[in-house]
Short mmCIF file of C-alpha atoms and ligand atoms in Angstrom, two decimals:
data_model
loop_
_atom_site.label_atom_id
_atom_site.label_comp_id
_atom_site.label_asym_id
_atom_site.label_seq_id
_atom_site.Cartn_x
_atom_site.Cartn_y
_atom_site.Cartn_z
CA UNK A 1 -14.99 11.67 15.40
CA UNK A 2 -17.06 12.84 12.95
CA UNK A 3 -16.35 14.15 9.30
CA UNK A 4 -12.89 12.05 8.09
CA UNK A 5 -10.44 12.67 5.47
CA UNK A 6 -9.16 9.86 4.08
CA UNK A 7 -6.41 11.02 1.93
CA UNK A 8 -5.41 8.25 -1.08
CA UNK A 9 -8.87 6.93 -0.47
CA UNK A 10 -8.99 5.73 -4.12
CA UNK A 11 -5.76 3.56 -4.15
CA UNK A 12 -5.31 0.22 -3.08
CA UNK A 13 -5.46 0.07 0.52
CA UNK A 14 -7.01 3.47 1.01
CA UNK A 15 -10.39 2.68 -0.52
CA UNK A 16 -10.13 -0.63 1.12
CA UNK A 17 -10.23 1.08 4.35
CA UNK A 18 -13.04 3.49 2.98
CA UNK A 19 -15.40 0.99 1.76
CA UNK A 20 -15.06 -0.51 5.74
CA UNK A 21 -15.64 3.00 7.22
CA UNK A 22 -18.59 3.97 5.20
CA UNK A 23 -20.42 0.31 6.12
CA UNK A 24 -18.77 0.26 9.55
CA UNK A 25 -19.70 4.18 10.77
CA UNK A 26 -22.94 5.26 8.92
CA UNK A 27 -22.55 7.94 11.59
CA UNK A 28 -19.38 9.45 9.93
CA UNK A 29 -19.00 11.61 6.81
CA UNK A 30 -16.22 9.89 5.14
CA UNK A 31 -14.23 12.57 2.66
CA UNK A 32 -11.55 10.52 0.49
CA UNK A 33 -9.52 13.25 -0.98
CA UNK A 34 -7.37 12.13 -3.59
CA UNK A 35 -5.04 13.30 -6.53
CA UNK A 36 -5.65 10.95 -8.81
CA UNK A 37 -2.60 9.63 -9.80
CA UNK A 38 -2.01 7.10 -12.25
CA UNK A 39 -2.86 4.76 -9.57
CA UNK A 40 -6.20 6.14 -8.10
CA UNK A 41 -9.67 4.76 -9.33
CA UNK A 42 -12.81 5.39 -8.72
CA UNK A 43 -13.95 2.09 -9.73
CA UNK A 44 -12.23 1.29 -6.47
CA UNK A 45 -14.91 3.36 -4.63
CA UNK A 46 -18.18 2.30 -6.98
CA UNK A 47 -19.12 -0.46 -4.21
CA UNK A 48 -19.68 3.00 -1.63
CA UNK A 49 -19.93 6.16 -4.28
CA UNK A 50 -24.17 5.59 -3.80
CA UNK A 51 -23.84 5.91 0.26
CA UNK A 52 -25.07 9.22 2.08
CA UNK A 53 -22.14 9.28 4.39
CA UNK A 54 -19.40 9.16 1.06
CA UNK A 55 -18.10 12.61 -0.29
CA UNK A 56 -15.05 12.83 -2.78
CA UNK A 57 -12.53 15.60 -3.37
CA UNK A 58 -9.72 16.26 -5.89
CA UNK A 59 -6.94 17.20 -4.12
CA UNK A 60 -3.27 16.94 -4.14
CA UNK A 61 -1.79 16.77 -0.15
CA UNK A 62 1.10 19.15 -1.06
CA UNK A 63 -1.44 21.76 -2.41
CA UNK A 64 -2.12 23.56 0.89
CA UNK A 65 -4.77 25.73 -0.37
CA UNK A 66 -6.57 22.56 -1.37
CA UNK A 67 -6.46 20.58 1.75
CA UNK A 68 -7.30 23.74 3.67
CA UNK A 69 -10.19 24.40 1.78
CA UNK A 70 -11.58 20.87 2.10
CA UNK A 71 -11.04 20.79 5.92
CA UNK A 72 -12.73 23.85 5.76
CA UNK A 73 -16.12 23.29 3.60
CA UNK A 74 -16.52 19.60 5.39
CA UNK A 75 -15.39 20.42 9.43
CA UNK A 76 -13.08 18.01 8.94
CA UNK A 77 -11.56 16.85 12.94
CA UNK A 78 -9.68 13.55 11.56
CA UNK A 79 -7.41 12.69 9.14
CA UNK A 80 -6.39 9.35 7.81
CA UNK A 81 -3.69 9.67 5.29
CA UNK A 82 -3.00 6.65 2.84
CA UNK A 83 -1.77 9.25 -0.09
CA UNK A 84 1.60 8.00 -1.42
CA UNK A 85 3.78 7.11 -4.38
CA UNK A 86 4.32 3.28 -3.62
CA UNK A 87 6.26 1.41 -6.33
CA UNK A 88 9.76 0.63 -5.76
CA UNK A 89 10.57 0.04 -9.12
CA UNK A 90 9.06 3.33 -10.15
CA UNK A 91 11.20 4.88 -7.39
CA UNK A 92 14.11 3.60 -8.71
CA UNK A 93 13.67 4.69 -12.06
CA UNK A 94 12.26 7.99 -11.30
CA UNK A 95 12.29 9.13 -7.21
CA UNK A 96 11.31 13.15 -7.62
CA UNK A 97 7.26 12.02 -6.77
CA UNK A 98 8.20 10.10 -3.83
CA UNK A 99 10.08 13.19 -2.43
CA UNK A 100 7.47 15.24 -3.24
CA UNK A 101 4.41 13.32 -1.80
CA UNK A 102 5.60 10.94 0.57
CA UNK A 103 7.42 13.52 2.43
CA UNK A 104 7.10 17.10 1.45
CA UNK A 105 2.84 16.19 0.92
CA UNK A 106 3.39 14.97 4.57
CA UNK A 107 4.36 17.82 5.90
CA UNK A 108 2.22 19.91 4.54
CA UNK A 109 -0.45 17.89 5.54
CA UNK A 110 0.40 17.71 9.25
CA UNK A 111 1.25 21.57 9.44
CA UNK A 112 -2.82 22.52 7.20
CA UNK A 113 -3.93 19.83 9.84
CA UNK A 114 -2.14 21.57 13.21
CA UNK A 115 -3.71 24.78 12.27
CA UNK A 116 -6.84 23.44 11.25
CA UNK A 117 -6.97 21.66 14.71
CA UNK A 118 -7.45 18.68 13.61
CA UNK A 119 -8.30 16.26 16.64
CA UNK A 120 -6.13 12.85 15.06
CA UNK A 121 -4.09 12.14 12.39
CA UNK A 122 -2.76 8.72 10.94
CA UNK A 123 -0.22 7.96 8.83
CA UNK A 124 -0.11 4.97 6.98
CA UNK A 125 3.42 3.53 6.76
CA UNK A 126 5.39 0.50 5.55
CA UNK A 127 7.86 -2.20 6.75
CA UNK A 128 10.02 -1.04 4.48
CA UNK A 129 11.43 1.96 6.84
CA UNK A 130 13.49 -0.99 8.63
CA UNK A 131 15.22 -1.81 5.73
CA UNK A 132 16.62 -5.33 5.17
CA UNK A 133 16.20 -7.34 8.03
CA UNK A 134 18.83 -10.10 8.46
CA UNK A 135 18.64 -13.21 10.43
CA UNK A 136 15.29 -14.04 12.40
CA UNK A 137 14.67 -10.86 13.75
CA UNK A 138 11.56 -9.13 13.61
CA UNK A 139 11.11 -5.49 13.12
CA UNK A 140 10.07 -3.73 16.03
CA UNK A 141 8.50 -0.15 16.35
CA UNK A 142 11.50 1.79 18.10
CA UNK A 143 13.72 -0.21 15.66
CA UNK A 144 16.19 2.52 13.65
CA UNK A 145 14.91 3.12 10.11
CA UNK A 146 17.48 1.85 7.53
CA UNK A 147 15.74 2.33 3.92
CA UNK A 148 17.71 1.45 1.17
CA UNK A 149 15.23 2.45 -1.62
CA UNK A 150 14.04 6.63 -2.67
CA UNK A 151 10.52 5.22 -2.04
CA UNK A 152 10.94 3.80 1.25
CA UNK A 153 13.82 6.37 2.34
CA UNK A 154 10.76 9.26 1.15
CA UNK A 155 8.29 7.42 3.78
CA UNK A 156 10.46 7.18 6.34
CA UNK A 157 10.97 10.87 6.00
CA UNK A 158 6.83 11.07 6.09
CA UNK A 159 6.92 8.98 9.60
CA UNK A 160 9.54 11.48 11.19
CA UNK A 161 8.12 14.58 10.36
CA UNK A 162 4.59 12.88 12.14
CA UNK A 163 6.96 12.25 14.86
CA UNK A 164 8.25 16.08 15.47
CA UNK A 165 4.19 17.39 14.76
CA UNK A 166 3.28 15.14 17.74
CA UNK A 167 6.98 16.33 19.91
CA UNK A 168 6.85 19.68 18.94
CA UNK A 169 3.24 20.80 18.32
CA UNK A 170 1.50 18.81 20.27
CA UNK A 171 -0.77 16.55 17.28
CA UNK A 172 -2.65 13.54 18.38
CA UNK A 173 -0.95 11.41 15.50
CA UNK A 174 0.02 7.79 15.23
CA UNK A 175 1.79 6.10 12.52
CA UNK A 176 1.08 2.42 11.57
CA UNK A 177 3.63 0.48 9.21
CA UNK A 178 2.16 -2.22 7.43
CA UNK A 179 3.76 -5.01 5.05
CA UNK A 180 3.42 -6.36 1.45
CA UNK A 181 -0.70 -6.00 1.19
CA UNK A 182 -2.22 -8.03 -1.24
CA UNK A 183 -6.66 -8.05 -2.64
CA UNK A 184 -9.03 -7.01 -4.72
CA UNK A 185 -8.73 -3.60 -6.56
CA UNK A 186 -4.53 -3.51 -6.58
CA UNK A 187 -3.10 -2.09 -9.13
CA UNK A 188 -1.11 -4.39 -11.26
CA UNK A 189 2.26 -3.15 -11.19
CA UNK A 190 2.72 -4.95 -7.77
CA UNK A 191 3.98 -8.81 -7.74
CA UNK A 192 0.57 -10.14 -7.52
CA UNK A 193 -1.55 -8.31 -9.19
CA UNK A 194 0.64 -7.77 -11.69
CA UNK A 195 1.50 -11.85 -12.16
CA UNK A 196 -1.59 -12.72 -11.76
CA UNK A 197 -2.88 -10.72 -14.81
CA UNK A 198 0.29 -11.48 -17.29
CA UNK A 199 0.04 -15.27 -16.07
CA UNK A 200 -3.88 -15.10 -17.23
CA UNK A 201 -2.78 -13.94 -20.77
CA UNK A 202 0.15 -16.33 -20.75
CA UNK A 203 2.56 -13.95 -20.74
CA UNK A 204 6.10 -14.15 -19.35
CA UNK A 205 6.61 -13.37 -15.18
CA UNK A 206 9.64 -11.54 -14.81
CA UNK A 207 11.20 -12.94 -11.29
CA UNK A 208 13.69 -10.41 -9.84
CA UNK A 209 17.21 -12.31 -8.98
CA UNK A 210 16.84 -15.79 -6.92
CA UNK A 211 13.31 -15.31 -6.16
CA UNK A 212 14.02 -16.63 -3.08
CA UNK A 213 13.36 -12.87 -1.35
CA UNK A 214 11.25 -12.65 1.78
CA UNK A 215 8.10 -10.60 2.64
CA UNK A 216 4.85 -11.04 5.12
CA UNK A 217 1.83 -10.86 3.43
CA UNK A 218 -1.06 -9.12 5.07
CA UNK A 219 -4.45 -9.49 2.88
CA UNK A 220 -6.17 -6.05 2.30
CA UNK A 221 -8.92 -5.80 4.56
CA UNK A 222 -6.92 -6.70 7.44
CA UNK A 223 -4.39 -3.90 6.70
CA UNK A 224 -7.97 -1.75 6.78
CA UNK A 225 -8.84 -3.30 9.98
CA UNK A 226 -4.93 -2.55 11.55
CA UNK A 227 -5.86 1.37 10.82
CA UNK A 228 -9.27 0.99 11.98
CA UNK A 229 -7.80 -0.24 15.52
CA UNK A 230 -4.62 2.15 15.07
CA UNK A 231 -7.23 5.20 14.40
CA UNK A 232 -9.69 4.06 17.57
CA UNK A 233 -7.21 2.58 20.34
CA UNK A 234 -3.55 4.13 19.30
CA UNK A 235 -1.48 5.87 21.81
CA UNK A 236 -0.90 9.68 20.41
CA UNK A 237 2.64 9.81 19.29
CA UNK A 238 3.01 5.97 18.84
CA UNK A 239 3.53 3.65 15.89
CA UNK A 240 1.76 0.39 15.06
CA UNK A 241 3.22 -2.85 12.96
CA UNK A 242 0.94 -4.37 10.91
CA UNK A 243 2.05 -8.15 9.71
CA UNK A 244 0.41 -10.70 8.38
CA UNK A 245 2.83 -12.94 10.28
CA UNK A 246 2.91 -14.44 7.12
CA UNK A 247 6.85 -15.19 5.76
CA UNK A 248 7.12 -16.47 2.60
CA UNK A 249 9.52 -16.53 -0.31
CA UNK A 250 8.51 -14.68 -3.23
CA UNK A 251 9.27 -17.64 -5.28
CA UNK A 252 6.65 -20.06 -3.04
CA UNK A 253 3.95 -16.77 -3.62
CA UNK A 254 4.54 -17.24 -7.21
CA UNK A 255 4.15 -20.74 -7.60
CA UNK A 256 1.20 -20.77 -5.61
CA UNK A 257 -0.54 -17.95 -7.24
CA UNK A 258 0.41 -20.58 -10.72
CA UNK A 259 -1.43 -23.39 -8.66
CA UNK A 260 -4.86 -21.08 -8.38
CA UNK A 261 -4.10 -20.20 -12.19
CA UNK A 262 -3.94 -23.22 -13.25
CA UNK A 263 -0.81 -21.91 -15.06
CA UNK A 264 2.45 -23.71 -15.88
CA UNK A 265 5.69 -22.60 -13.77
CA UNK A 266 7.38 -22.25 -17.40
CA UNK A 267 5.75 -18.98 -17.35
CA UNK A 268 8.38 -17.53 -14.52
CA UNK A 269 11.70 -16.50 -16.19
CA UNK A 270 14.73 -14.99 -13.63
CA UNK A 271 15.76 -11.73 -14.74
CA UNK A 272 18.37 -9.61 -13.75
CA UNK A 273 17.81 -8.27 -10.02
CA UNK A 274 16.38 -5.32 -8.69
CA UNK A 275 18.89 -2.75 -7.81
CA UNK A 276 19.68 -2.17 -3.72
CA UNK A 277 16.95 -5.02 -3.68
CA UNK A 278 15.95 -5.66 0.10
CA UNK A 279 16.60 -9.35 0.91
CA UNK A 280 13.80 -9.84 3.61
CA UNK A 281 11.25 -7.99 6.01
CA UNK A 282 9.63 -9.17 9.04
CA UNK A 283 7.74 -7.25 11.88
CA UNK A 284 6.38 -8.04 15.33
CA UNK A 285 2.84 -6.84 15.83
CA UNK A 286 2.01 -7.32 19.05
CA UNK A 287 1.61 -3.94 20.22
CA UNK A 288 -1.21 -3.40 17.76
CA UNK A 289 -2.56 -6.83 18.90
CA UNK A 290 -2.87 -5.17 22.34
CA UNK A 291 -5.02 -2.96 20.93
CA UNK A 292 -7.66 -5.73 19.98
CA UNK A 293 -6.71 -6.03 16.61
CA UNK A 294 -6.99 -9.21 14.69
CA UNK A 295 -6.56 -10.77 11.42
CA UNK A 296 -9.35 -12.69 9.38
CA UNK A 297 -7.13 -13.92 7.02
CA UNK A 298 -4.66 -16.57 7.97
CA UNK A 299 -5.02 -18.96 5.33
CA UNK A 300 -2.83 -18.05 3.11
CA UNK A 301 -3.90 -20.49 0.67
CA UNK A 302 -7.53 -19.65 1.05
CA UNK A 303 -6.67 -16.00 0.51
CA UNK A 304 -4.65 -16.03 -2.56
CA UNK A 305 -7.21 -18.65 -4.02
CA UNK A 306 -9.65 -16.07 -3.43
CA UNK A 307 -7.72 -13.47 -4.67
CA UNK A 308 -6.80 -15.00 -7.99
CA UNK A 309 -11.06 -15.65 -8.41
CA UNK A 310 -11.07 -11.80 -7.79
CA UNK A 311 -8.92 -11.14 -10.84
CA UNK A 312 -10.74 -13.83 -13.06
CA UNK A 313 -14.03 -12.30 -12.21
CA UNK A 314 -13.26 -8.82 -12.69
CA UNK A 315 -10.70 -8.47 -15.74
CA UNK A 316 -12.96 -5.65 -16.72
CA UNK A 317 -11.91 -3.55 -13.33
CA UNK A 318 -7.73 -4.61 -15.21
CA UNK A 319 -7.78 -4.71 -18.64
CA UNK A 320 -9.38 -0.89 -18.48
CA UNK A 321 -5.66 -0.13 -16.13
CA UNK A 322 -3.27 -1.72 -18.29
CA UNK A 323 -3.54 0.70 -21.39
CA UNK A 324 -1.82 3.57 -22.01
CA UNK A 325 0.86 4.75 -19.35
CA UNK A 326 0.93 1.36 -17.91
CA UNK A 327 2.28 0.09 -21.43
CA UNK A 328 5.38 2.76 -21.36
CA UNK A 329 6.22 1.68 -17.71
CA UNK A 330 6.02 -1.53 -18.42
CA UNK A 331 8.19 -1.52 -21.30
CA UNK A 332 10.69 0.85 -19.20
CA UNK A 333 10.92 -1.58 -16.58
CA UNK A 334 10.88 -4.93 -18.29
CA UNK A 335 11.81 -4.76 -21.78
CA UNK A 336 15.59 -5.46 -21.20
CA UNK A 337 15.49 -7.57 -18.18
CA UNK A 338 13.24 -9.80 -20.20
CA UNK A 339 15.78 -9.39 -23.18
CA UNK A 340 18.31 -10.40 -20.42
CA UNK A 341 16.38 -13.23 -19.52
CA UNK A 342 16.13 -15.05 -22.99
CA UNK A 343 19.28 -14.33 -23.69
CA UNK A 344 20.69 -16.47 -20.59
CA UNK A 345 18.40 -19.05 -21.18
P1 TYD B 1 6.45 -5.58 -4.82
O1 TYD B 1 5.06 -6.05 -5.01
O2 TYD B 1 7.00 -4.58 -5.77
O3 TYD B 1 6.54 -5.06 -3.30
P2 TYD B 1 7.84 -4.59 -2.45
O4 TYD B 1 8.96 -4.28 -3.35
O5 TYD B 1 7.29 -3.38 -1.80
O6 TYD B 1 8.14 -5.70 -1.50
O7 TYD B 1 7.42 -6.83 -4.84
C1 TYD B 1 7.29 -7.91 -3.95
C2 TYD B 1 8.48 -8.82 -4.18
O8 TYD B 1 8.39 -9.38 -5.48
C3 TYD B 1 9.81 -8.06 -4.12
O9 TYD B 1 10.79 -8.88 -3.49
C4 TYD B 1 10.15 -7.85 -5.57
C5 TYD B 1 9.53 -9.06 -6.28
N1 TYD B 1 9.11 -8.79 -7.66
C6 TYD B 1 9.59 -9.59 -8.71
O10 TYD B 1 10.36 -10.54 -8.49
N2 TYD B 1 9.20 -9.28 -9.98
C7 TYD B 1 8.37 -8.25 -10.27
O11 TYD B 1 8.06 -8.00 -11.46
C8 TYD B 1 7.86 -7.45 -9.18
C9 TYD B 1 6.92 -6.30 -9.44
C10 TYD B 1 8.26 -7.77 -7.90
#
């Protein structure tokens, strides 16, 4: 493994997983190849932009031309792919993007990687493929995919087509499937981020239905390190969980997030629900723990204390975000459910 292309390297969790490659493999040429979406940033990337072993590339995954032309000019042999339209919401109130990147860019990607010859591939899933999961179970890879949402019904479409590339053609691929990921340098449309920075300007936090929803939450850099071990140990043609085995209630992650803040709970107001809204997810992860992977994270406290400092310290990396675009979706997606809120109250 030599040159990499680490497709969506300047979102969240893709540059996360870059800026632990370049430090980790000074023997690799890491090539994030991005679109640049309203959600990529290269401020995400400044901590690495200065290293010898960092190149950057333009690039849409769907554009064939494109990626072909960058696996050309940089030799690439593996491919990390992290590029995706991720906001529910934003699926909900417009899903053509998902379609179009999460699994037509998918395809194209694994067919311009196939031909290339391309020695591995990984996809970079979600927990959301499984759908709601009722009672205590816990997700398991060869679980059926039940996705209720246009975003995670478009990934799940990304993780089959993977599937018939390895079946059919061959393609050392593996998919991992990670859950809610939460850090540094996420943009703030997502329920911490996002609280986080309307709690700091005392603004209202818009809790969807009960609040009493479940997720696991899996810090950052241990979603980078699940790859890491998925991209080094996987079996070709497998797929990796990655949890934080981390349950909580959205409602306990927002109060505690208000406890960091130093912020008073009269800031939360319960607004009308979000529509087909998944009730809970929960994996198992012990087939990537076989692997050798680990977590360094597992105080939760700790972690969203830290996480909250990361915010305070760096409302320059924020402020610059939520301008602009971010205004319009805002006001699309909150305006009346706030409305909605005051009204009941
Ligand atoms: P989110 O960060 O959008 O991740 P996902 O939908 O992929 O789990 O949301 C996490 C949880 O927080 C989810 O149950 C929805 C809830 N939520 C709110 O209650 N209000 C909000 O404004 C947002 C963005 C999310």
């Amino acid at each position: 493994m030599k040159n990499i292309m680490v497709t969506g390297g300047a979102g969240f969790i893709g540059s996360a997983f870059v800026r632990r490659m370049i430090n980790k493999h000074p023997d690799w040429t890491v090539v994030v190849f991005d679109k640049m979406t309203y959600a990529g940033n290269l401020d995400n990337l400044l901590p690495v932009a200065q290293a010898p072993n960092y190149r950057f590339v333009q690039g849409d995954i769907a554009d064939r031309e494109a990626v072909r032309g960058t696996f050309e000019q940089y030799g690439i042999d593996t491919v990390v792919n992290f590029a995706a339209e991720t906001h529910v919401d934003r699926s909900i109130l417009s899903p053509d993007s998902f379609i179009f990147s999460n699994t037509v860019g998918v395809y194209v990607l694994l067919d311009s990687a196939h031909k290339h010859g391309v020695e591995r591939f990984v996809h970079v899933s979600t927990d959301e493929v499984y759908g709601d999961i009722e009672g205590d179970h816990f997700s398991v890879e060869d679980d059926p995919f039940k996705p209720n949402s246009p975003y995670s019904a478009s990934k799940a479409g990304g993780d089959l087509m993977v599937r018939s590339y390895f079946v059919t053609y061959g393609l050392n691929a593996v998919v991992t499937r990670g859950s809610n990921t939460y850090g540094p340098y996420q943009y703030p449309e997502k329920l911490m981020p996002f609280f986080i920075t309307e709690a700091l300007d005392d603004r209202p936090l818009p809790v969807y239905g009960d609040g009493m929803q479940v997720r696991d939450w899996l810090h950052v850099d241990d979603h980078a390190g699940g790859v890491e071990a998925a991209l080094l140990h996987g079996k070709p043609g497998e797929a990796y969980n990655i949890a934080g085995e981390n349950l909580q209630h959205n409602i306990d992650v927002i109060r505690l997030m208000l406890k960091h803040l130093q912020k008073p709970e009269s800031l939360m107001k319960f607004v009308p629900d979000r529509e087909g809204h998944d009730r809970r997810y929960a994996m198992n992860c012990d087939k990537l723990k076989a692997l050798g992977w680990t977590r360094e994270h597992n105080d939760f406290d700790a972690a969203v204390a830290s996480t909250v400092k990361w915010y305070l310290s760096n409302d320059n990396w924020w402020r610059k975000i939520k301008t602009g675009e971010y205004l319009e979706y805002y006001k699309r997606q909150y305006a009346a459910r706030l409305a909605a809120a005051q009204s009941t109250s």
